[in-house]
Short mmCIF file of C-alpha atoms in Angstrom, two decimals:
data_model
loop_
_atom_site.label_atom_id
_atom_site.label_comp_id
_atom_site.label_asym_id
_atom_site.label_seq_id
_atom_site.Cartn_x
_atom_site.Cartn_y
_atom_site.Cartn_z
CA MET A 134 85.45 -11.59 146.07
CA LYS A 135 84.22 -12.68 142.62
CA THR A 136 81.27 -14.41 144.24
CA GLU A 137 80.33 -11.24 146.10
CA ASN A 138 80.56 -9.18 142.89
CA LYS A 139 78.40 -11.69 141.05
CA GLU A 140 75.77 -11.59 143.79
CA PHE A 141 75.87 -7.80 143.72
CA GLU A 142 75.38 -7.76 139.94
CA ASN A 143 72.51 -10.27 140.20
CA SER A 144 70.91 -8.07 142.83
CA LYS A 145 71.24 -5.02 140.59
CA ASN A 146 69.82 -6.96 137.62
CA TRP A 147 66.88 -8.12 139.70
CA GLU A 148 66.10 -4.56 140.83
CA ARG A 149 66.45 -3.31 137.27
CA ASP A 150 64.13 -6.04 135.98
CA VAL A 151 61.51 -5.18 138.61
CA LEU A 152 61.71 -1.47 137.82
CA THR A 153 61.53 -2.21 134.10
CA GLN A 154 58.46 -4.38 134.58
CA LEU A 155 56.80 -1.76 136.79
CA LEU A 156 57.51 0.90 134.18
CA LYS A 157 56.06 -1.28 131.42
CA ASN A 158 52.94 -1.95 133.49
CA TYR A 159 52.59 1.77 134.20
CA LEU A 160 52.88 2.63 130.51
CA VAL A 161 50.29 -0.03 129.61
CA GLU A 162 47.87 1.37 132.20
CA GLN A 163 48.46 4.90 130.92
CA ARG A 164 47.73 3.81 127.34
CA ARG A 165 44.57 2.05 128.50
CA ALA A 166 43.47 5.13 130.45
CA ARG A 167 44.09 7.39 127.45
CA MET A 168 42.25 4.99 125.17
CA TRP A 169 39.26 4.78 127.54
CA SER A 170 39.21 8.56 127.91
CA PHE A 171 39.25 8.95 124.13
CA VAL A 172 36.44 6.41 123.70
CA LYS A 173 34.40 8.00 126.49
CA TRP A 174 34.63 11.53 125.10
CA THR A 175 34.00 10.27 121.57
CA ILE A 176 30.77 8.65 122.75
CA VAL A 177 29.76 11.82 124.60
CA PHE A 178 30.54 13.95 121.53
CA PHE A 179 28.47 11.81 119.17
CA PHE A 180 25.67 11.54 121.73
CA LEU A 181 25.48 15.34 122.08
CA ALA A 182 25.79 15.81 118.32
CA PHE A 183 22.86 13.43 117.82
CA PHE A 184 20.68 15.42 120.21
CA LEU A 185 21.77 18.72 118.64
CA ILE A 186 20.78 17.50 115.19
CA LEU A 187 17.37 16.39 116.46
CA SER A 188 16.97 19.64 118.37
CA PHE A 189 17.76 21.80 115.36
CA GLY A 190 15.43 19.61 113.35
CA GLN A 191 12.63 20.45 115.76
CA ILE A 192 13.44 24.16 115.56
CA SER A 193 13.43 24.17 111.77
CA LYS A 194 10.18 22.22 111.83
CA LEU A 195 8.73 24.89 114.13
CA GLY A 196 9.62 27.58 111.62
CA SER A 197 7.48 25.90 108.99
CA VAL A 198 4.42 25.59 111.24
CA GLY A 199 1.45 27.37 109.76
CA SER A 200 2.88 27.47 106.26
CA ASP A 201 0.11 25.21 104.90
CA ILE A 202 -2.06 26.95 102.34
CA GLU A 203 -5.23 25.28 103.62
CA PRO A 204 -7.39 26.91 106.32
CA HIS A 205 -6.80 25.32 109.72
CA THR A 206 -7.43 25.75 113.43
CA ALA A 207 -4.28 26.64 115.39
CA LEU A 208 -3.62 24.70 118.59
CA ILE A 209 -1.36 25.68 121.49
CA SER A 210 -0.92 23.31 124.44
CA LEU A 211 -0.26 24.49 128.00
CA THR A 212 0.69 21.44 130.04
CA GLY A 213 2.33 21.40 133.46
CA ALA A 214 3.41 24.01 135.97
CA ILE A 215 3.56 27.65 134.88
CA GLN A 216 7.03 28.99 135.59
CA SER A 217 9.96 30.67 133.91
CA ASP A 218 12.08 28.08 132.05
CA GLY A 219 9.54 25.44 133.09
CA ASP A 220 6.80 23.44 131.40
CA VAL A 221 4.77 26.57 130.65
CA ASP A 222 7.10 29.53 130.09
CA ALA A 223 5.52 32.87 129.13
CA HIS A 224 8.20 33.68 126.55
CA LEU A 225 7.70 30.43 124.63
CA VAL A 226 3.91 30.40 124.97
CA ASN A 227 3.58 33.99 123.79
CA GLU A 228 5.83 33.24 120.83
CA SER A 229 3.50 30.40 119.87
CA ILE A 230 0.40 32.56 120.24
CA ARG A 231 1.87 35.31 118.06
CA LYS A 232 2.77 32.78 115.35
CA ALA A 233 -0.75 31.38 115.44
CA PHE A 234 -2.33 34.82 115.09
CA ARG A 235 0.06 35.84 112.30
CA ALA A 236 -0.46 32.69 110.24
CA PRO A 237 -2.63 33.83 107.30
CA HIS A 238 -4.52 30.54 107.00
CA SER A 239 -5.29 29.95 110.67
CA VAL A 240 -8.97 30.67 111.26
CA GLY A 241 -8.58 30.88 115.03
CA VAL A 242 -6.64 29.65 118.04
CA ILE A 243 -7.41 26.96 120.61
CA LEU A 244 -5.54 27.11 123.91
CA LYS A 245 -5.58 23.56 125.31
CA ILE A 246 -4.96 23.70 129.06
CA ASN A 247 -3.81 21.00 131.48
CA SER A 248 -2.14 22.90 134.31
CA PRO A 249 -2.51 23.27 138.10
CA GLY A 250 -1.13 26.82 138.01
CA GLY A 251 2.17 28.36 139.03
CA SER A 252 3.87 31.75 138.85
CA PRO A 253 1.52 34.76 138.94
CA VAL A 254 3.98 36.77 136.86
CA GLN A 255 4.25 34.19 134.07
CA SER A 256 0.46 33.77 134.13
CA ALA A 257 -0.08 37.52 133.87
CA LEU A 258 2.40 37.85 131.00
CA ILE A 259 0.51 35.24 128.97
CA TYR A 260 -2.85 36.75 129.93
CA ASP A 261 -1.74 40.24 128.84
CA GLU A 262 -0.40 38.97 125.51
CA ILE A 263 -3.65 37.14 124.73
CA VAL A 264 -5.70 40.24 125.50
CA ARG A 265 -3.42 42.39 123.34
CA LEU A 266 -3.50 40.02 120.37
CA ARG A 267 -7.27 39.64 120.57
CA GLU A 268 -7.64 43.42 120.46
CA GLU A 269 -5.27 43.69 117.49
CA ASN A 270 -6.97 40.81 115.64
CA PRO A 271 -10.72 41.15 116.26
CA ASP A 272 -11.46 38.86 113.30
CA LYS A 273 -9.52 35.94 114.81
CA SER A 274 -10.87 34.27 117.96
CA LEU A 275 -8.89 32.57 120.71
CA VAL A 276 -10.77 30.11 122.91
CA ALA A 277 -9.58 27.96 125.81
CA VAL A 278 -10.31 24.25 126.16
CA VAL A 279 -9.75 22.81 129.62
CA GLU A 280 -9.07 19.09 129.70
CA ASP A 281 -8.11 17.76 133.16
CA ILE A 282 -7.41 20.97 135.05
CA ALA A 283 -7.14 24.74 134.74
CA ALA A 284 -6.58 25.89 138.29
CA SER A 285 -5.12 29.04 139.76
CA GLY A 286 -2.61 30.61 137.33
CA ALA A 287 -3.87 28.35 134.54
CA TYR A 288 -7.37 29.73 135.00
CA TYR A 289 -5.86 33.24 135.09
CA ILE A 290 -4.64 32.54 131.54
CA ALA A 291 -7.87 30.87 130.43
CA SER A 292 -9.93 33.87 131.52
CA ALA A 293 -8.30 35.94 128.76
CA ALA A 294 -9.93 33.76 126.10
CA GLU A 295 -13.10 34.68 124.24
CA LYS A 296 -14.76 31.48 125.47
CA ILE A 297 -13.80 28.68 127.86
CA TYR A 298 -14.81 25.10 127.08
CA VAL A 299 -14.54 22.37 129.71
CA ASN A 300 -15.33 18.74 130.33
CA GLN A 301 -18.01 18.20 132.95
CA SER A 302 -15.38 16.59 135.22
CA SER A 303 -12.59 19.12 134.59
CA ILE A 304 -11.16 20.90 137.63
CA VAL A 305 -11.55 24.66 137.29
CA GLY A 306 -10.98 27.68 139.54
CA SER A 307 -8.75 27.97 142.62
CA ILE A 308 -8.65 31.75 142.27
CA GLY A 309 -6.32 32.46 145.14
CA VAL A 310 -2.70 32.79 146.24
CA LEU A 311 -0.78 30.33 148.41
CA PHE A 312 2.28 30.80 150.60
CA ASN A 313 3.98 27.69 152.03
CA GLY A 314 6.35 27.72 154.96
CA PHE A 315 7.44 25.90 158.12
CA GLY A 316 8.63 26.89 161.59
CA PHE A 317 11.49 25.02 163.30
CA SER A 318 12.35 27.37 166.18
CA ASP A 319 11.14 24.97 168.91
CA LEU A 320 13.07 22.13 167.30
CA LEU A 321 16.31 24.09 167.63
CA LYS A 322 15.62 24.75 171.31
CA LYS A 323 14.87 21.08 171.92
CA TYR A 324 18.30 20.05 170.66
CA GLY A 325 20.16 22.98 172.17
CA VAL A 326 21.03 24.58 168.85
CA GLU A 327 21.71 28.31 168.94
CA ARG A 328 20.54 30.29 165.91
CA ARG A 329 23.08 32.90 164.77
CA LEU A 330 21.51 35.04 162.08
CA LEU A 331 23.00 38.36 160.99
CA THR A 332 21.18 40.71 158.61
CA ALA A 333 21.45 44.22 157.22
CA GLY A 334 17.89 45.47 156.95
CA GLU A 335 15.36 44.74 159.67
CA ASN A 336 13.06 42.76 157.36
CA LYS A 337 15.69 40.81 155.43
CA ALA A 338 15.09 37.61 157.41
CA MET A 339 11.32 37.86 157.10
CA LEU A 340 9.63 34.49 157.76
CA ASP A 341 12.91 32.77 158.52
CA PRO A 342 11.82 29.21 159.43
CA PHE A 343 14.32 28.94 162.31
CA SER A 344 13.18 32.12 164.06
CA GLU A 345 10.03 32.84 166.05
CA LEU A 346 7.14 34.03 163.89
CA ASN A 347 7.13 37.82 163.74
CA ILE A 348 3.52 39.10 163.65
CA LYS A 349 4.54 42.19 161.71
CA HIS A 350 6.20 40.06 159.04
CA LYS A 351 3.18 37.78 158.90
CA ASP A 352 0.86 40.76 158.37
CA GLU A 353 3.09 42.26 155.67
CA THR A 354 3.24 38.95 153.82
CA GLN A 355 -0.54 38.68 153.99
CA LYS A 356 -0.78 42.14 152.39
CA VAL A 357 1.38 40.95 149.51
CA LEU A 358 -0.78 37.85 149.04
CA ASN A 359 -3.95 39.95 149.15
CA GLU A 360 -2.56 42.35 146.55
CA ILE A 361 -1.66 39.54 144.15
CA HIS A 362 -5.10 38.01 144.76
CA THR A 363 -6.69 41.35 143.84
CA HIS A 364 -4.70 41.44 140.58
CA PHE A 365 -6.01 37.95 139.81
CA ILE A 366 -9.63 38.85 140.61
CA ASN A 367 -9.51 42.04 138.54
CA ALA A 368 -8.09 40.17 135.54
CA VAL A 369 -10.95 37.65 135.64
CA ILE A 370 -13.60 40.35 136.12
CA ASN A 371 -12.21 42.43 133.25
CA GLN A 372 -12.77 39.55 130.82
CA ARG A 373 -15.75 37.71 132.32
CA GLY A 374 -17.46 40.22 134.59
CA ASP A 375 -20.76 40.19 132.69
CA ILE A 376 -21.39 36.48 133.19
CA LEU A 377 -19.70 35.77 136.54
CA SER A 378 -21.83 34.74 139.49
CA ASN A 379 -21.96 37.15 142.44
CA ASP A 380 -21.42 34.24 144.82
CA PRO A 381 -18.32 35.09 146.94
CA ILE A 382 -17.17 31.47 146.68
CA VAL A 383 -16.03 32.21 143.11
CA PHE A 384 -12.95 34.13 144.33
CA SER A 385 -12.40 32.16 147.54
CA GLY A 386 -9.78 29.79 146.14
CA MET A 387 -12.31 26.97 145.82
CA ILE A 388 -12.09 24.52 142.93
CA PHE A 389 -15.11 23.40 140.92
CA THR A 390 -16.03 20.74 138.41
CA GLY A 391 -16.40 21.84 134.82
CA ALA A 392 -20.18 21.53 135.09
CA LYS A 393 -20.30 23.69 138.24
CA SER A 394 -17.92 26.24 136.73
CA ILE A 395 -20.41 26.83 133.90
CA GLU A 396 -23.14 27.55 136.47
CA LEU A 397 -20.87 30.08 138.18
CA GLY A 398 -19.86 31.78 134.92
CA LEU A 399 -16.24 30.68 135.17
CA SER A 400 -16.65 28.64 131.97
CA ASP A 401 -19.03 28.76 129.02
CA GLU A 402 -19.78 25.36 127.50
CA LEU A 403 -18.87 21.69 127.44
CA GLY A 404 -16.53 20.77 124.60
CA SER A 405 -13.23 19.23 123.51
CA VAL A 406 -10.52 20.43 121.13
CA ASN A 407 -12.05 18.57 118.19
CA PHE A 408 -15.53 19.74 119.12
CA VAL A 409 -14.41 23.38 119.15
CA ALA A 410 -12.51 23.08 115.87
CA LYS A 411 -15.54 21.54 114.17
CA ASN A 412 -18.40 23.52 115.74
CA PHE A 413 -16.89 26.88 116.72
CA PHE A 414 -14.25 27.47 114.05
CA LYS A 415 -15.93 25.24 111.43
CA VAL A 416 -12.51 23.91 110.37
CA GLU A 417 -11.57 20.43 111.59
CA SER A 418 -7.97 20.55 110.32
CA ILE A 419 -5.71 21.34 113.31
CA ILE A 420 -2.07 22.45 113.31
CA ASP A 421 -0.11 22.49 116.57
CA TYR A 422 1.81 25.76 117.10
CA SER A 423 3.19 24.82 120.52
CA VAL A 424 6.91 25.53 120.84
CA PRO A 425 8.50 22.13 121.58
CA SER A 426 11.21 21.73 124.21
CA SER A 427 14.39 20.75 122.43
CA LEU A 428 15.59 17.21 123.03
CA LEU A 429 18.98 18.58 124.05
CA GLU A 430 17.26 20.74 126.66
CA LYS A 431 15.42 17.71 128.03
CA PHE A 432 18.64 15.68 128.07
CA THR A 433 20.46 18.46 129.93
CA GLU A 434 17.68 18.66 132.49
CA GLN A 435 17.88 14.92 133.05
CA LEU A 436 21.62 15.19 133.64
CA LYS A 437 21.08 18.00 136.13
CA SER A 438 18.36 16.11 137.95
CA SER A 439 20.65 13.11 138.40
CA PHE A 440 22.98 15.32 140.47
CA LEU A 441 20.12 16.89 142.43
CA LYS A 442 18.24 13.82 143.61
CA GLU A 443 19.02 14.58 147.25
CA THR A 444 18.03 18.26 146.96
CA ILE A 445 14.72 19.27 148.49
CA PHE A 446 12.78 21.83 146.46
CA THR A 447 10.04 23.89 148.10
CA SER A 448 7.08 25.38 146.28
CA LEU A 449 8.10 28.88 147.41
CA ASP A 450 11.06 30.75 145.98
CA LEU A 451 12.00 33.19 148.76
CA SER A 452 13.54 35.54 146.18
CA GLY A 453 10.03 36.90 145.73
CA LYS A 454 7.91 34.55 143.61
CA PHE A 455 4.63 33.52 145.19
CA PRO A 456 2.99 30.61 143.36
CA ILE A 457 -0.69 30.97 142.60
CA HIS A 458 -2.43 27.78 143.75
#
């Protein structure tokens, strides 16, 4: 009987020892997890704080732009696609242009352009603001300098300038509107897939890529494109009508070299940023008024892009934005 009790007690001790050891291991792992979580969030906090400090530093630096007491030529760079919250955003660009015009010691403004185009709305907003500021400040010129490319919406913006300078090999023009789409209806039939699309509003599914092309929808879309194209053409004519060539190719969507664009009246002269500052404005000192993207903003975008690598973006936003290309 004593032997049985002893074995029973040993068994209980063994179970207790195992449970105790398991509990200790669990507590150790929990402490490690908490410690790692603390370290991880501490690193993230300091990393974000670092970018915030640099970002606010850029913003404060922007506020002091144009404060120099010496005469200077103001420079604003338009680089990349024209779109809301993108590389060339009308709100930020117009803010820069207003600062450049208001600066008492800026003798004029150079708009340096390297853009293939983009949103017609954003392009028109910048165009309208340039025209307005030029009318309000007749003693201060704004000229455009095209480096690699000013096509489509970028040329829309450039046409608002008093003069357009180009390099002989610059790409200029593309005065047109582009709509991109695909049709997959036959593909669905091939694999026996039935399309079940419900809408309220007979035109809500206009140009749905998985439905047969509706001729009425195609014609209505073409009307929209033609109307936007007309807005584009009128804007260019309003600013450059006196020197534009009558050749219909000008508004056909064709692109031209800088040298050819001068022949057609789309541009005025050959010249670079430094050339214009020295020979047009007669002031070689240049201050950049471009609104910089904050480093935090860039960091956030990089984080977002890391989660969207498998996402396919199309050049058409079906919510209603037609890119000018």
